């Protein structure tokens, strides 16, 4: 089963990489008022159904993939 | 207008960060057969409609956000 995990810096958390992207886009002439950079992690895992996959990925996030103090997580399980 | 840009390493392109994530998840006991790591870039931009936003973001990707030789891009415009 496939899943995508989006890990983003929480609101209020400094994001120097996003600030650099915003400044660079503005210098290139784009009208961008904010840019934030996070990670997308695509995972193929063994699970019987989407619910099992989701709960497994929630544990992966807690154990390794994200820091809940400063990052928010969005999980998409592709059940096809 | 808000948009999210997902930038991923193309199939066949080496992804050492993804390999490290996969190995670490396996060591933690998760049954993960593949992991790939990319970037998510959340952008707030000035645009009259979703189409204009999308074409503007396509130019941002070509100019700065992604390397089309080794990365694929997925654009989501939040028109709400």
Short mmCIF file of C-alpha atoms in Angstrom, two decimals:
data_model
loop_
_atom_site.label_atom_id
_atom_site.label_comp_id
_atom_site.label_asym_id
_atom_site.label_seq_id
_atom_site.Cartn_x
_atom_site.Cartn_y
_atom_site.Cartn_z
CA UNK A 1 0.00 0.00 0.00
CA UNK A 2 1.22 3.48 -0.81
CA UNK A 3 1.03 6.57 1.33
CA UNK A 4 2.30 10.13 1.27
CA UNK A 5 3.22 12.00 4.42
CA UNK A 6 3.44 15.81 4.29
CA UNK A 7 5.56 17.26 7.10
CA UNK A 8 5.41 21.04 7.42
CA UNK A 9 6.83 23.59 9.86
CA UNK A 10 4.02 24.70 12.19
CA UNK A 11 2.71 28.25 12.05
CA UNK A 12 4.94 30.55 14.07
CA UNK A 13 7.98 28.29 13.68
CA UNK A 14 10.86 29.99 11.87
CA UNK A 15 11.45 28.61 8.37
CA UNK A 16 14.67 30.10 6.97
CA UNK A 17 14.50 27.87 3.88
CA UNK A 18 10.99 29.14 3.12
CA UNK A 19 12.11 32.74 3.67
CA UNK A 20 14.98 32.23 1.21
CA UNK A 21 12.58 30.74 -1.36
CA UNK A 22 10.20 33.68 -0.92
CA UNK A 23 12.97 36.26 -1.35
CA UNK A 24 14.35 34.48 -4.41
CA UNK A 25 10.90 34.28 -6.03
CA UNK A 26 10.33 37.98 -5.34
CA UNK A 27 13.70 38.84 -6.91
CA UNK A 28 12.62 36.84 -9.97
CA UNK A 29 9.53 39.05 -10.21
CA UNK A 30 6.87 36.78 -8.69
CA UNK A 31 4.28 38.32 -6.37
CA UNK A 32 4.69 35.86 -3.49
CA UNK A 33 3.70 36.97 0.02
CA UNK A 34 4.72 33.76 1.80
CA UNK A 35 6.63 30.54 1.14
CA UNK A 36 7.10 27.65 3.55
CA UNK A 37 9.14 24.54 2.84
CA UNK A 38 8.45 21.10 4.27
CA UNK A 39 9.01 17.47 3.32
CA UNK A 40 6.95 14.91 1.44
CA UNK A 41 7.72 11.28 2.23
CA UNK A 42 6.27 8.61 -0.07
CA UNK A 43 6.11 5.21 1.58
CA UNK A 44 5.25 1.74 0.36
CA UNK A 45 4.24 -0.41 3.27
CA UNK A 46 2.64 -3.73 4.02
CA UNK A 47 -0.85 -3.29 5.50
CA UNK A 48 -4.18 -5.08 5.23
CA UNK A 49 -6.30 -1.97 4.84
CA UNK A 50 -6.12 1.81 4.77
CA UNK A 51 -6.88 2.12 8.48
CA UNK A 52 -4.03 -0.17 9.45
CA UNK A 53 -1.70 1.72 7.08
CA UNK A 54 -2.70 5.05 8.61
CA UNK A 55 -2.16 3.95 12.19
CA UNK A 56 1.19 2.43 11.24
CA UNK A 57 2.23 5.71 9.59
CA UNK A 58 1.11 7.69 12.64
CA UNK A 59 3.54 5.61 14.69
CA UNK A 60 6.30 6.16 12.08
CA UNK A 61 5.72 9.91 12.40
CA UNK A 62 5.95 9.80 16.18
CA UNK A 63 9.07 7.60 16.09
CA UNK A 64 11.04 9.08 13.21
CA UNK A 65 9.41 11.15 10.49
CA UNK A 66 8.32 14.32 12.27
CA UNK A 67 8.91 16.43 15.35
CA UNK A 68 5.44 17.16 16.79
CA UNK A 69 6.75 20.20 18.68
CA UNK A 70 7.56 22.13 15.54
CA UNK A 71 6.02 20.18 12.64
CA UNK A 72 2.52 19.29 11.52
CA UNK A 73 1.74 16.08 9.65
CA UNK A 74 -0.78 15.30 6.92
CA UNK A 75 -1.20 11.64 5.89
CA UNK A 76 -2.67 10.48 2.57
CA UNK A 77 -3.16 6.74 2.14
CA UNK A 78 -3.63 5.60 -1.45
CA UNK A 79 -5.95 2.63 -1.00
CA UNK A 80 -6.12 1.73 -4.70
CA UNK B 1 -4.29 32.54 -3.31
CA UNK B 2 -2.65 29.49 -1.75
CA UNK B 3 -0.92 26.66 -3.51
CA UNK B 4 1.16 23.63 -2.60
CA UNK B 5 3.93 22.33 -4.81
CA UNK B 6 5.17 18.78 -4.32
CA UNK B 7 8.66 18.20 -5.69
CA UNK B 8 9.78 14.58 -5.76
CA UNK B 9 12.85 12.74 -7.06
CA UNK B 10 11.90 11.04 -10.34
CA UNK B 11 11.77 7.27 -10.58
CA UNK B 12 15.24 5.86 -11.16
CA UNK B 13 16.94 8.85 -9.56
CA UNK B 14 18.99 7.93 -6.50
CA UNK B 15 17.47 9.17 -3.24
CA UNK B 16 19.92 8.57 -0.38
CA UNK B 17 17.70 10.43 2.10
CA UNK B 18 14.78 8.14 1.22
CA UNK B 19 17.01 5.08 1.53
CA UNK B 20 18.11 6.22 5.00
CA UNK B 21 14.48 6.74 6.04
CA UNK B 22 13.55 3.28 4.75
CA UNK B 23 16.41 1.58 6.61
CA UNK B 24 15.63 3.46 9.82
CA UNK B 25 11.93 2.54 9.62
CA UNK B 26 12.84 -1.11 9.02
CA UNK B 27 15.17 -1.06 12.04
CA UNK B 28 12.26 0.29 14.09
CA UNK B 29 10.20 -2.74 13.00
CA UNK B 30 8.05 -1.21 10.27
CA UNK B 31 7.42 -3.26 7.12
CA UNK B 32 8.38 -0.59 4.59
CA UNK B 33 9.50 -1.66 1.11
CA UNK B 34 10.27 1.84 -0.19
CA UNK B 35 10.61 5.39 1.04
CA UNK B 36 11.30 8.49 -1.08
CA UNK B 37 11.77 11.98 0.27
CA UNK B 38 10.86 15.17 -1.57
CA UNK B 39 9.84 18.73 -0.72
CA UNK B 40 6.50 20.43 -0.22
CA UNK B 41 6.48 24.18 -0.83
CA UNK B 42 3.42 26.13 0.33
CA UNK B 43 3.06 29.45 -1.45
CA UNK B 44 0.76 32.43 -1.03
CA UNK B 45 0.65 34.41 -4.23
CA UNK B 46 -1.30 37.16 -5.89
CA UNK B 47 -3.40 35.83 -8.80
CA UNK B 48 -6.83 36.57 -10.24
CA UNK B 49 -7.87 32.95 -10.66
CA UNK B 50 -6.66 29.39 -10.22
CA UNK B 51 -5.47 29.15 -13.83
CA UNK B 52 -3.28 32.22 -13.53
CA UNK B 53 -1.91 30.93 -10.22
CA UNK B 54 -1.08 27.57 -11.78
CA UNK B 55 0.73 29.04 -14.77
CA UNK B 56 2.64 31.39 -12.48
CA UNK B 57 3.69 28.45 -10.30
CA UNK B 58 4.75 26.45 -13.35
CA UNK B 59 7.14 29.29 -14.18
CA UNK B 60 8.39 29.37 -10.57
CA UNK B 61 9.13 25.63 -10.83
CA UNK B 62 11.06 26.10 -14.08
CA UNK B 63 12.99 29.10 -12.70
CA UNK B 64 13.72 28.02 -9.13
CA UNK B 65 11.69 25.39 -7.34
CA UNK B 66 12.54 22.19 -9.18
CA UNK B 67 15.08 20.58 -11.46
CA UNK B 68 13.06 18.97 -14.29
CA UNK B 69 15.90 16.58 -15.13
CA UNK B 70 15.68 14.75 -11.83
CA UNK B 71 12.49 15.95 -10.14
CA UNK B 72 8.78 15.72 -10.86
CA UNK B 73 6.33 18.40 -9.81
CA UNK B 74 2.71 18.23 -8.64
CA UNK B 75 0.82 21.51 -8.21
CA UNK B 76 -2.30 21.94 -6.04
CA UNK B 77 -4.00 25.34 -6.15
CA UNK B 78 -6.38 26.02 -3.28
CA UNK B 79 -8.99 28.21 -4.97
CA UNK B 80 -11.10 28.73 -1.85
#
